mmCIF file of C-alpha atoms and ligand atoms in Angstrom:
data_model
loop_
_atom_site.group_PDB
_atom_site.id
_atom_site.type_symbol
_atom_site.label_atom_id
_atom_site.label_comp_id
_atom_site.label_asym_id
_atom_site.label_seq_id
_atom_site.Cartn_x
_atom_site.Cartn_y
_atom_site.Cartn_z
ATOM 1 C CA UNK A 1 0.000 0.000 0.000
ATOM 2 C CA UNK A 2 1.352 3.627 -1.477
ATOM 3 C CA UNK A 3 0.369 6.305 0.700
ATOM 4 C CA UNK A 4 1.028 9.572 -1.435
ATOM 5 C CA UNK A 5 0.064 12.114 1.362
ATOM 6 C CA UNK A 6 3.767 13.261 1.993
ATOM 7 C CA UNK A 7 3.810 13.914 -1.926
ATOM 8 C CA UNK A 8 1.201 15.938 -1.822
ATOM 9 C CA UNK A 9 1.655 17.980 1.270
ATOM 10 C CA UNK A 10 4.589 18.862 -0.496
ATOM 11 C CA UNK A 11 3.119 20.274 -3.641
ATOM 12 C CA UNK A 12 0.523 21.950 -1.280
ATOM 13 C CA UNK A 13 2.899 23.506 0.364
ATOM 14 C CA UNK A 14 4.299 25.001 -2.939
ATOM 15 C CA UNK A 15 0.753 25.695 -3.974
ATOM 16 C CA UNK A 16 -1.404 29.356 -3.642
ATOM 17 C CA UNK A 17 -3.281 27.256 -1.496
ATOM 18 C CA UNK A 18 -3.437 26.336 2.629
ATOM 19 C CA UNK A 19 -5.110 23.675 2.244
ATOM 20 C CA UNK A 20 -6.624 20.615 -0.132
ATOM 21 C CA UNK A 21 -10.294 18.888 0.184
ATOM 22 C CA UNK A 22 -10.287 15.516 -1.253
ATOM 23 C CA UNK A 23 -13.456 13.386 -1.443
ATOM 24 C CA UNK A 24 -13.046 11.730 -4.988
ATOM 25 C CA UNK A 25 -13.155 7.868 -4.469
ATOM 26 C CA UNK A 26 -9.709 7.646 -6.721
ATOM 27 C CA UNK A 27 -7.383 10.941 -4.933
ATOM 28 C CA UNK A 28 -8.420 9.932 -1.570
ATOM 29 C CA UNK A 29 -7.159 5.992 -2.446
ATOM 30 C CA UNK A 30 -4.397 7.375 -4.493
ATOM 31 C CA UNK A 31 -3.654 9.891 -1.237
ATOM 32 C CA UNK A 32 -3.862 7.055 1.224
ATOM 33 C CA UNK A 33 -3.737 3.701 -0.575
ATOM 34 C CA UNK A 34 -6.474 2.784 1.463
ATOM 35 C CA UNK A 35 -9.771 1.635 -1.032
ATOM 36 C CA UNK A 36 -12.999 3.456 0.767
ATOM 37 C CA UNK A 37 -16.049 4.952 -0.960
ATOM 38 C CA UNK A 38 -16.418 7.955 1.551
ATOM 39 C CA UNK A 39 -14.526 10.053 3.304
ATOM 40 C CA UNK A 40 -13.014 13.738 3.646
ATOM 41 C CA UNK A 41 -9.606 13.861 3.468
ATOM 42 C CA UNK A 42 -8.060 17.604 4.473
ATOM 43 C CA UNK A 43 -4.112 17.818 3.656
ATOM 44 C CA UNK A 44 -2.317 21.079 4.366
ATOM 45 C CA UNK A 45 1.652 21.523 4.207
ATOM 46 C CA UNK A 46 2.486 19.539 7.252
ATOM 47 C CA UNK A 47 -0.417 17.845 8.450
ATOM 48 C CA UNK A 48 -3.266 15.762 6.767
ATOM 49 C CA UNK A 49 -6.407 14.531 8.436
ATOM 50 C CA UNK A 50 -8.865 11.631 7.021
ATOM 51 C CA UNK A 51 -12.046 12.083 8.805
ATOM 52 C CA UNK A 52 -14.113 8.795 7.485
ATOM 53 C CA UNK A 53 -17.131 7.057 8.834
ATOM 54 C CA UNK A 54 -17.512 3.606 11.470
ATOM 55 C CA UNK A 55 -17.530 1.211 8.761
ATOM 56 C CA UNK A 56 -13.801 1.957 7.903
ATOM 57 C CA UNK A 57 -12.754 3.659 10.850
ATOM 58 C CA UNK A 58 -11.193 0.910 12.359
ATOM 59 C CA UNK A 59 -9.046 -0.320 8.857
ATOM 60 C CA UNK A 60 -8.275 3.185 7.863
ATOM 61 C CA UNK A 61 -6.743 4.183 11.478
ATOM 62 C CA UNK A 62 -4.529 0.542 11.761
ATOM 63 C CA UNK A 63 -3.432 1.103 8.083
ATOM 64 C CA UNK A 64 -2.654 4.950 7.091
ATOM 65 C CA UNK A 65 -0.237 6.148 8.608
ATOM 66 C CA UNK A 66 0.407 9.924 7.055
ATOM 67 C CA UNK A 67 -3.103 11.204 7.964
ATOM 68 C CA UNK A 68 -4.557 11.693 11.297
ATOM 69 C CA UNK A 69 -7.906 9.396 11.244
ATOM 70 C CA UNK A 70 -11.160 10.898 12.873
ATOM 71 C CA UNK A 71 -14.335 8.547 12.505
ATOM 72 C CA UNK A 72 -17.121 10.839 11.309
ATOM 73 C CA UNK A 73 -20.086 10.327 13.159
ATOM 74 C CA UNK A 74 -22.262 12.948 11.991
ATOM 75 C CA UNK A 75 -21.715 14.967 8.970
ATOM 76 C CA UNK A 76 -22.962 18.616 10.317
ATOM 77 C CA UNK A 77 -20.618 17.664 13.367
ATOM 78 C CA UNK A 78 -17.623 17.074 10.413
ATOM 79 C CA UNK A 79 -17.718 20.535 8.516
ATOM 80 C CA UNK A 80 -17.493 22.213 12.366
ATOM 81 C CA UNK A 81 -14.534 19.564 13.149
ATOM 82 C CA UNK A 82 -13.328 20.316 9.488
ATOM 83 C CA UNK A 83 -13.613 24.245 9.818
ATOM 84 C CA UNK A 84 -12.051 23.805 13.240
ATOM 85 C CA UNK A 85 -8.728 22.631 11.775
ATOM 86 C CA UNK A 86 -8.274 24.848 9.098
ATOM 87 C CA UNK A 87 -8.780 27.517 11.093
ATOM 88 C CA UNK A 88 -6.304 26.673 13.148
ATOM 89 C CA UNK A 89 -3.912 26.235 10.409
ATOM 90 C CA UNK A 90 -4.918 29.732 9.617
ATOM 91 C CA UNK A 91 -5.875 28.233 6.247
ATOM 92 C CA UNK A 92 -7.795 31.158 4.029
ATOM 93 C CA UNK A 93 -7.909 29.384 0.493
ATOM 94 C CA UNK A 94 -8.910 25.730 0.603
ATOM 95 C CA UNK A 95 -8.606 23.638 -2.488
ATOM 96 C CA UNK A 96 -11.129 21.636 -3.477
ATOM 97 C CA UNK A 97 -11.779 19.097 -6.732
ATOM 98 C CA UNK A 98 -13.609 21.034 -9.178
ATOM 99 C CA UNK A 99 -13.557 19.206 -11.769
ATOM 100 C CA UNK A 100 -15.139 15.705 -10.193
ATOM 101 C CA UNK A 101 -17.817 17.054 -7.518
ATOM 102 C CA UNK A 102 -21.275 17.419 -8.315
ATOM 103 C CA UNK A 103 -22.650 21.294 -8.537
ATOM 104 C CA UNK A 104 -24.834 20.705 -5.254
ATOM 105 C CA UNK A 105 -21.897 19.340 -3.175
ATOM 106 C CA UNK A 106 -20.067 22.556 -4.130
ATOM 107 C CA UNK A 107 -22.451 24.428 -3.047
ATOM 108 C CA UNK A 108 -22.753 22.457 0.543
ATOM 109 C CA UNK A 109 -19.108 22.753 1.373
ATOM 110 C CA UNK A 110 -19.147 26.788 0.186
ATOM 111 C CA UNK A 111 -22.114 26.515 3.011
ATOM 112 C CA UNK A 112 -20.350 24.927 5.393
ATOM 113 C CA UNK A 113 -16.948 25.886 5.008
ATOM 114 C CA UNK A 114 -16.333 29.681 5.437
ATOM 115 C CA UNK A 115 -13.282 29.922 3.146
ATOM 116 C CA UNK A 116 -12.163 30.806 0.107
ATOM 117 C CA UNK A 117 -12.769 27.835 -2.570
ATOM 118 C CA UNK A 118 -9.918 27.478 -5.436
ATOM 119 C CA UNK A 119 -9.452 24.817 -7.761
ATOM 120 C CA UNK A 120 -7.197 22.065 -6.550
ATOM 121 C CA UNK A 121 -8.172 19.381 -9.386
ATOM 122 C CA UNK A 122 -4.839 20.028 -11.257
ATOM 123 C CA UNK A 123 -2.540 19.728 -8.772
ATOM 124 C CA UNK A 124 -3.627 16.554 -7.878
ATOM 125 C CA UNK A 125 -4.016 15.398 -11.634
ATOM 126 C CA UNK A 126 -0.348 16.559 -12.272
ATOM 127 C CA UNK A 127 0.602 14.448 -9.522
ATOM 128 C CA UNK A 128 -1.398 11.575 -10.497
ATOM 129 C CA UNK A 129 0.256 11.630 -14.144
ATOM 130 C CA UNK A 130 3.864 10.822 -12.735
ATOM 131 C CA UNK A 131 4.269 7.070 -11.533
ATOM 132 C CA UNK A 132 6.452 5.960 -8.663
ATOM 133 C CA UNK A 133 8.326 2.855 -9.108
ATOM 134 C CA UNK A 134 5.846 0.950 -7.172
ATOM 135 C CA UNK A 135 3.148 2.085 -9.083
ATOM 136 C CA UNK A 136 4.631 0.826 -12.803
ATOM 137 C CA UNK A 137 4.806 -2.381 -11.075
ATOM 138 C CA UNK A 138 1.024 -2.007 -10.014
ATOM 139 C CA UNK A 139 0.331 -1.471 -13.831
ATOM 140 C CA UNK A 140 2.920 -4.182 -14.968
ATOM 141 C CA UNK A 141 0.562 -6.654 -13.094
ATOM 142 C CA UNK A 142 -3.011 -5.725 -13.973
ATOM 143 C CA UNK A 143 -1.023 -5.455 -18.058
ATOM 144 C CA UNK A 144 0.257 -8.956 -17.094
ATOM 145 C CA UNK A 145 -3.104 -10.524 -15.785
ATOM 146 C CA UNK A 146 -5.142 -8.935 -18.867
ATOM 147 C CA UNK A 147 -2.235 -10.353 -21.723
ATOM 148 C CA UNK A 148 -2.555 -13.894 -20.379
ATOM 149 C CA UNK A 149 -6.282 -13.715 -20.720
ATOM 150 C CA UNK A 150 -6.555 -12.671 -23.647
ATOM 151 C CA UNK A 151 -3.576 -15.566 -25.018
ATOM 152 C CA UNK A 152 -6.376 -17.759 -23.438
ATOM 153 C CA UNK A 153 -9.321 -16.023 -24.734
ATOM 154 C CA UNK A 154 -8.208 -16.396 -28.385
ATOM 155 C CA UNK A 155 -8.141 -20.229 -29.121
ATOM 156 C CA UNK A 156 -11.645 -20.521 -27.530
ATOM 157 C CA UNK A 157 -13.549 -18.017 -29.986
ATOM 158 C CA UNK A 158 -15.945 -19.964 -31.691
ATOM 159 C CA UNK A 159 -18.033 -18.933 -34.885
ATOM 160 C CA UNK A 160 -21.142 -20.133 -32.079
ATOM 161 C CA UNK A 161 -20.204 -17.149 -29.782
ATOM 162 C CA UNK A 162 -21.788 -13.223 -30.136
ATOM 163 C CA UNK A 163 -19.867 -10.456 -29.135
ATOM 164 C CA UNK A 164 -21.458 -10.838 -25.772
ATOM 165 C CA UNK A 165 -19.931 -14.138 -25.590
ATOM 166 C CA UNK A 166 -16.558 -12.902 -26.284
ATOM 167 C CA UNK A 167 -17.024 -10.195 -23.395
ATOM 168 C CA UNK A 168 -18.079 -12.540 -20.787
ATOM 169 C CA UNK A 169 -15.260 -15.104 -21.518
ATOM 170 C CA UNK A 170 -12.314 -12.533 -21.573
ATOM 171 C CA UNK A 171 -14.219 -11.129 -18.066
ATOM 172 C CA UNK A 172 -14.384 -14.568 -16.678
ATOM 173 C CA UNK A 173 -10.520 -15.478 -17.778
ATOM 174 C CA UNK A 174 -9.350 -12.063 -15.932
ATOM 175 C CA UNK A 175 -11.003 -13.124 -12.533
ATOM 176 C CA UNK A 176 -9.738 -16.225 -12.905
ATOM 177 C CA UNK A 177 -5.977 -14.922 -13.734
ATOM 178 C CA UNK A 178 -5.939 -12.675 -10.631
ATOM 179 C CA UNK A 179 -8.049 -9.581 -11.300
ATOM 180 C CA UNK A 180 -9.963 -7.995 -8.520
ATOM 181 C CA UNK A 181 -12.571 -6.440 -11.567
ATOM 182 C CA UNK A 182 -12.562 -5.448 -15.307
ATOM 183 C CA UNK A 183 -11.127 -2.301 -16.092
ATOM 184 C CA UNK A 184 -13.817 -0.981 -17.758
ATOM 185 C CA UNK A 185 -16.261 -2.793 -19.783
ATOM 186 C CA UNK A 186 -14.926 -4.839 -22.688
ATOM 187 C CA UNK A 187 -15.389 -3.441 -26.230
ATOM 188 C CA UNK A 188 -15.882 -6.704 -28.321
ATOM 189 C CA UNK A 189 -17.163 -5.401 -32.050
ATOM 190 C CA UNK A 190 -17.276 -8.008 -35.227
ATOM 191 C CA UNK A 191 -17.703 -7.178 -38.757
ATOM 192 C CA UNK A 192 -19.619 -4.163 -39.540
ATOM 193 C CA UNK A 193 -19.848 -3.330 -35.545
ATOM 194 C CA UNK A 194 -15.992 -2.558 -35.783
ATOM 195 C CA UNK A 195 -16.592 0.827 -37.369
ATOM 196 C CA UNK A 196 -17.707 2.182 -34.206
ATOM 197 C CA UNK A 197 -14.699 2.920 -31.626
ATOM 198 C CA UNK A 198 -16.842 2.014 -28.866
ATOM 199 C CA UNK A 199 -19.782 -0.231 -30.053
ATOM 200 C CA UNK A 200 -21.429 -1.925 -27.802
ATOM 201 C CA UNK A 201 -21.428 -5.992 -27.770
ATOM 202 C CA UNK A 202 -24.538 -7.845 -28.457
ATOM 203 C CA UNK A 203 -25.466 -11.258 -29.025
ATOM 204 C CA UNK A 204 -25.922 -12.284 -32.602
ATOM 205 C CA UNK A 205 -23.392 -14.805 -33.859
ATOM 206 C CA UNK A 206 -19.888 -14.022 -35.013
ATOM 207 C CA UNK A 207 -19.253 -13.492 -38.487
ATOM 208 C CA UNK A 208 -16.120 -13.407 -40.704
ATOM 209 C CA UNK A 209 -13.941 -10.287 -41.006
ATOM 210 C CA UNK A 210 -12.485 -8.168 -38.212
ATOM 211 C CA UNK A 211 -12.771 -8.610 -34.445
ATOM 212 C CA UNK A 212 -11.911 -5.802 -32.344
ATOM 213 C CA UNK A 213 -11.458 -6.282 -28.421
ATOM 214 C CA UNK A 214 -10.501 -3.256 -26.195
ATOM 215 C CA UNK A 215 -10.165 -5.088 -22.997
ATOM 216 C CA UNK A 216 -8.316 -4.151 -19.167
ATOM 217 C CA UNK A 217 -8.080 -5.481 -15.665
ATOM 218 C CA UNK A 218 -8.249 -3.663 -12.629
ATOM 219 C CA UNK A 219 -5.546 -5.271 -9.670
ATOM 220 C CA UNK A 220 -4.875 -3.533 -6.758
ATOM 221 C CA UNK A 221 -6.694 -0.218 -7.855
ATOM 222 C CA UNK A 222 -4.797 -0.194 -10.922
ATOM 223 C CA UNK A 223 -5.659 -0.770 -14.964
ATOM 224 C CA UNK A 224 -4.783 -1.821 -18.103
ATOM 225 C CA UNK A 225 -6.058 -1.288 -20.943
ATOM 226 C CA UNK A 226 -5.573 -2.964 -24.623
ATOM 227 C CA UNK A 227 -7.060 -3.055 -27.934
ATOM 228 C CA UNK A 228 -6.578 -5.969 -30.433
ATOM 229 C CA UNK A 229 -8.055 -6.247 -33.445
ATOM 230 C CA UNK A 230 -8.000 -10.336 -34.942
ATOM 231 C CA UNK A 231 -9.282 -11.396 -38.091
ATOM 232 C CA UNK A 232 -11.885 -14.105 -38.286
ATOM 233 C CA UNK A 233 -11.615 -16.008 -41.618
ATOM 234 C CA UNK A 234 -9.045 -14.388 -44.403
ATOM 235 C CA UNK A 235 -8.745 -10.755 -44.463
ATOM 236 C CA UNK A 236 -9.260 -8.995 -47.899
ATOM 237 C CA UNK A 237 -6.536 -7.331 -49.883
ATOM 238 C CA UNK A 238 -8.158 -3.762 -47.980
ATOM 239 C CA UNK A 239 -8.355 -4.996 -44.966
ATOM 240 C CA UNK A 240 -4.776 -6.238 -44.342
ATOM 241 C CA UNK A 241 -3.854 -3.129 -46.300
ATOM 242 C CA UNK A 242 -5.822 -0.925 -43.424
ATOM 243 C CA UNK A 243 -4.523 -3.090 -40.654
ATOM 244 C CA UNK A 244 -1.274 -2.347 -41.011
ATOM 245 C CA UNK A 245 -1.437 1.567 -41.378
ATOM 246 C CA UNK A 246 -2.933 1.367 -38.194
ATOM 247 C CA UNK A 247 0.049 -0.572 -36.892
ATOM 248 C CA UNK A 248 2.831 1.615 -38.315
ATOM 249 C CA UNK A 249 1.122 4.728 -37.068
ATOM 250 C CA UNK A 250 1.349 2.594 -33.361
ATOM 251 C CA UNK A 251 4.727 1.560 -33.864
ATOM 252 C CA UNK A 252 5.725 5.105 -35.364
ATOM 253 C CA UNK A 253 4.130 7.433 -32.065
ATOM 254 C CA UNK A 254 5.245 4.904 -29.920
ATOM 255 C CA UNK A 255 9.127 4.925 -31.601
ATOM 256 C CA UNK A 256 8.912 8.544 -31.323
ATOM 257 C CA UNK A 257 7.527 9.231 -27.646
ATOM 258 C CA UNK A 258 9.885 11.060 -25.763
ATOM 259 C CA UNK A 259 9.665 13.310 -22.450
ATOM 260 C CA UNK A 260 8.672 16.671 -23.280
ATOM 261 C CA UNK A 261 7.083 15.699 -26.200
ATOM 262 C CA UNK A 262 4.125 17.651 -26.438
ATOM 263 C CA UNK A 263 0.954 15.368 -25.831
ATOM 264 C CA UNK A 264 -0.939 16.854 -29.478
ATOM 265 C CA UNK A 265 2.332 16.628 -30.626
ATOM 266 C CA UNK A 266 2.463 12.872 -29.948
ATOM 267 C CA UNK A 267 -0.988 12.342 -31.163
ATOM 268 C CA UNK A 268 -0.112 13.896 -34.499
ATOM 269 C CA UNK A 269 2.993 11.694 -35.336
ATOM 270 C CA UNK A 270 0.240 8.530 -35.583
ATOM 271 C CA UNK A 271 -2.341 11.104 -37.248
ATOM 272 C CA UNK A 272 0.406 12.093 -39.896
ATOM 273 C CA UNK A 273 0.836 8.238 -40.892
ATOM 274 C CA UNK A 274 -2.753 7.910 -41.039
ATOM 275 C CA UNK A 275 -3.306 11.181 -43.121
ATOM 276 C CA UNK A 276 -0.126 10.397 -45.683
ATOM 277 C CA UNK A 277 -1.447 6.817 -46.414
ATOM 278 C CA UNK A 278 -5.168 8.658 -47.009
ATOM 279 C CA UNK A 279 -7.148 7.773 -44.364
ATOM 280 C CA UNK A 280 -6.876 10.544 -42.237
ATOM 281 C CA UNK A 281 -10.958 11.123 -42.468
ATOM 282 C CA UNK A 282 -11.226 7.393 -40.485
ATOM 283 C CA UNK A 283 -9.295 8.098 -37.471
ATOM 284 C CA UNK A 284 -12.021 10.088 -35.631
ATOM 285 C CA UNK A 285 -10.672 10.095 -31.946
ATOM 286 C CA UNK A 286 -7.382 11.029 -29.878
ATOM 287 C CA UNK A 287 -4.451 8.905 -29.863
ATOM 288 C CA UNK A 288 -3.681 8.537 -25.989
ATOM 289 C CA UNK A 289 -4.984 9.393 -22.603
ATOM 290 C CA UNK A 290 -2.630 8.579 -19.174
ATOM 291 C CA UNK A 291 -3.831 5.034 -17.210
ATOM 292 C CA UNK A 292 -3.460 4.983 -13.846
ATOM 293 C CA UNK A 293 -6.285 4.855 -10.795
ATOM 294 C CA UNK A 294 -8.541 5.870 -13.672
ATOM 295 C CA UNK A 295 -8.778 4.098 -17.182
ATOM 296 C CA UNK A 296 -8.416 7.853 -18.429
ATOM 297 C CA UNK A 297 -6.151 10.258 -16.992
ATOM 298 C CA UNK A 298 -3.919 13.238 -17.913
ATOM 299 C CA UNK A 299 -2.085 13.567 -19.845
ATOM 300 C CA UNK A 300 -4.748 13.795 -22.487
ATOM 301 C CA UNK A 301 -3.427 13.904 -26.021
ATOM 302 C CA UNK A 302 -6.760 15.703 -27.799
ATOM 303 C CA UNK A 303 -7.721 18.711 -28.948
ATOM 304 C CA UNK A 304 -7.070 21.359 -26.542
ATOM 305 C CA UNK A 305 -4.882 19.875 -23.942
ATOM 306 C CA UNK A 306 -1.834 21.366 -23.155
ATOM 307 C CA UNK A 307 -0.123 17.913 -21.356
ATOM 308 C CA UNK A 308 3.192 17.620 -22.174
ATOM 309 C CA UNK A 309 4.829 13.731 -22.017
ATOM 310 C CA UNK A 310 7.019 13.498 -19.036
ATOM 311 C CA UNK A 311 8.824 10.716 -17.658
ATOM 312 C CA UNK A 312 6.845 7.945 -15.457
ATOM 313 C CA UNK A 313 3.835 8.827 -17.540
ATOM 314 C CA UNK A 314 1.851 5.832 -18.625
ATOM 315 C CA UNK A 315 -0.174 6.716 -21.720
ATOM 316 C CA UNK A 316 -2.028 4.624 -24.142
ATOM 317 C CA UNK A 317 -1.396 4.137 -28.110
ATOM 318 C CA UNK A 318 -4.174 3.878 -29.734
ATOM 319 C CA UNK A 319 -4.634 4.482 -33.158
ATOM 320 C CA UNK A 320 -8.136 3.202 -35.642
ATOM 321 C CA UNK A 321 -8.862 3.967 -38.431
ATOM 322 C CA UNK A 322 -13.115 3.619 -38.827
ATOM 323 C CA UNK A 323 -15.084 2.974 -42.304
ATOM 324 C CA UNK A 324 -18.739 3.517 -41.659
ATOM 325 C CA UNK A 325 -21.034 1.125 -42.872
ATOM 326 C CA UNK A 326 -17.529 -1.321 -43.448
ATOM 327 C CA UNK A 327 -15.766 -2.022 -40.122
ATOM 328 C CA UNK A 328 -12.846 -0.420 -38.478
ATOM 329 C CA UNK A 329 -8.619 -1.557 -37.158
ATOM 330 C CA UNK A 330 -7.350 -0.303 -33.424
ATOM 331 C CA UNK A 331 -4.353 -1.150 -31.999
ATOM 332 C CA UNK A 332 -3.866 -0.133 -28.720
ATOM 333 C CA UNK A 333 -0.764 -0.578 -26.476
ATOM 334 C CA UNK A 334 0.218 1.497 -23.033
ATOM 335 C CA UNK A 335 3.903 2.783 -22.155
ATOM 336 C CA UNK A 336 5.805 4.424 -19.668
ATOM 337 C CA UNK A 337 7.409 7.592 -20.898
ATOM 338 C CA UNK A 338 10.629 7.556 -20.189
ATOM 339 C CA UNK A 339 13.897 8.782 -21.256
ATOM 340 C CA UNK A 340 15.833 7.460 -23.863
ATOM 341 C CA UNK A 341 12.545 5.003 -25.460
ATOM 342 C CA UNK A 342 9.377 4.120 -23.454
ATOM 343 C CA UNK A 343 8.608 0.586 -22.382
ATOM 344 C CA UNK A 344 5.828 -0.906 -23.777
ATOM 345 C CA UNK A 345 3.321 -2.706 -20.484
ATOM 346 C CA UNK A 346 2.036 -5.234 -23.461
ATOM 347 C CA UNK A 347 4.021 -7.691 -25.425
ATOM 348 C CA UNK A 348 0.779 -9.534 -26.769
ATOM 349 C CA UNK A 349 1.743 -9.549 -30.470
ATOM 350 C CA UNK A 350 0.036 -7.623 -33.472
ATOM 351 C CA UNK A 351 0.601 -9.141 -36.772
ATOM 352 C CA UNK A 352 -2.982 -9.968 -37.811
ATOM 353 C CA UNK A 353 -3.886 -12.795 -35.652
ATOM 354 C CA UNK A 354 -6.413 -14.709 -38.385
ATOM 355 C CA UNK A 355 -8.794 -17.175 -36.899
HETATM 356 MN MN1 LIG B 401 -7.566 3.284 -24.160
#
């Protein structure tokens, strides 16, 4: 268990802030490595307090030990408690997450808590995007758990299974292999489904052409996430030709990812292979998003982000190219960002697998 609290009292204490609110399920676990689904935690520049209710009191005050644990027994009681100690710290501007609490619960804590509110969403993001060591090897193992079960997944697709079918056997495989949950659920899209990035699985019977499956395993609190796209029956002269523009576009952003790369910047090496070959039209999303505590995380490589790539980032590869009405090629891989070439989390291989 990682507790981040020291990291982040340090970048509080750097901050035009006093103090940070967390109550997001994921910055409060990545905070305190302890899993909870409530709980305020209030860090300031050299102390942190986790005020959290009976049912994990006990856990949370054995097993964290950078915070200060206070059970919360009644939630009026908590803001007075909470007001109490940032007073104290002579706190005046008190960060809070913008960007994942709900419009009413703003509104309750600018009630409750007379302070200045700021924005302390990117601070905490920024932090989020760097890895520590032990949290590469947290991804290494949900990567590992989600490549074996999808070696295993492969030889048992049948032309009797749906999409559905596909889904449920990769999900069952995962559990099986060691994953607390599924990432996210599993994009399984045959034949004409494939032209949609993120169709949704049903249950009519497999047919020939492409299969894509964007699949990831949650282990520890941490994700993968992968996309292959196999072939079921012979591919045509187009769609081999397809297949491996999207792969050279992969292999091309991936060859040329480097720290303080921009994150658009990164994004448009794969867009520029996709563009030169002439189907730029057909690769309608962004290349890469950070993976982490959340299946998407900064950096973000779209329109309009301003990430830069640094070192310990772990960002996803993920190129498509999408023919309406036809069917559609992704190839999705996640790295770490480091200097001198990234490391790629997946070794699962991407000729065309035909089945
Ligand atoms: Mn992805």
């Amino acid at each position: 268990m990682t507790e981040n609290i020291p990291k982040i009292q340090k970048a509080v204490e750097g901050a035009d802030f006093e103090a940070l609110l967390i109550n997001s399920e994921q910055n409060r676990f990545y905070a305190t490595g302890f899993p909870s689904s409530a709980g305020e935690l209030l860090i300031t520049g050299d102390e942190s307090v986790l005020f959290i209710d009976s049912r994990y009191f006990e856990e949370a005050s054995a097993k964290i030990k950078t915070a200060r644990v206070e059970e919360l027994k009644n939630r009026q009681k908590a803001y007075e408690q909470m007001a109490d100690f940032l007073n104290k710290k002579g706190v005046k501007r008190l960060a809070v997450e913008m960007g994942s609490m709900s419009h009413s619960q703003f509104l309750m804590l600018d009630e409750k808590l007379p302070f200045e509110l700021v924005n302390g969403q990117e601070l905490i993001s920024g932090l989020r995007a760097v890895k520590s060591e032990e949290e590469l090897q947290l991804l290494r193992n949900a990567q590992a758990v989600a490549s074996k079960s999808f070696l295993e997944l492969v030889p048992r697709i049948t032309r009797n299974m749906s999409e559905r079918d596909v889904a449920t056997e990769l999900f069952c495989l995962m559990l099986r292999n060691g994953a607390d949950d599924k990432a996210f659920d599993t994009i399984s899209v045959n034949a004409v489904h494939s032209s949609s990035p993120h169709g949704h699985p049903d249950g009519r019977k497999l047919q020939n052409g492409f299969l894509t499956i964007d699949f990831g395993a949650r282990v520890a609190g941490y994700n993968s996430d992968t996309t292959r796209t196999i072939c079921i029956g012979d591919p045509d002269r187009e769609m081999e030709k397809v297949y491996n523009i999207v792969l050279a576009a992969q292999l091309e952003a991936m060859d040329k990812a480097r720290p303080g790369m921009s994150a658009r910047d990164y994004d448009g090496v794969a867009r520029k292979v996709i563009a030169d070959a002439g189907y730029g039209e057909y690769f309608t999303h962004s290349l890469s998003h950070g993976l982490g505590i959340d299946v998407h995380e900064r950096p973000f490589s779209g329109q309009g982000s301003t990430d830069v790539l640094q070192a310990g980032n772990v960002v996803s590869d993920e190129p498509g190219i999408y023919i309406p009405g036809k069917w559609g090629v992704r190839i999705e891989d996640c790295i770490v960002i480091k200097e001198g070439g990234v490391e790629n989390l997946c070794d699962l291989r991407k000729d065309l697998w035909v089945i």
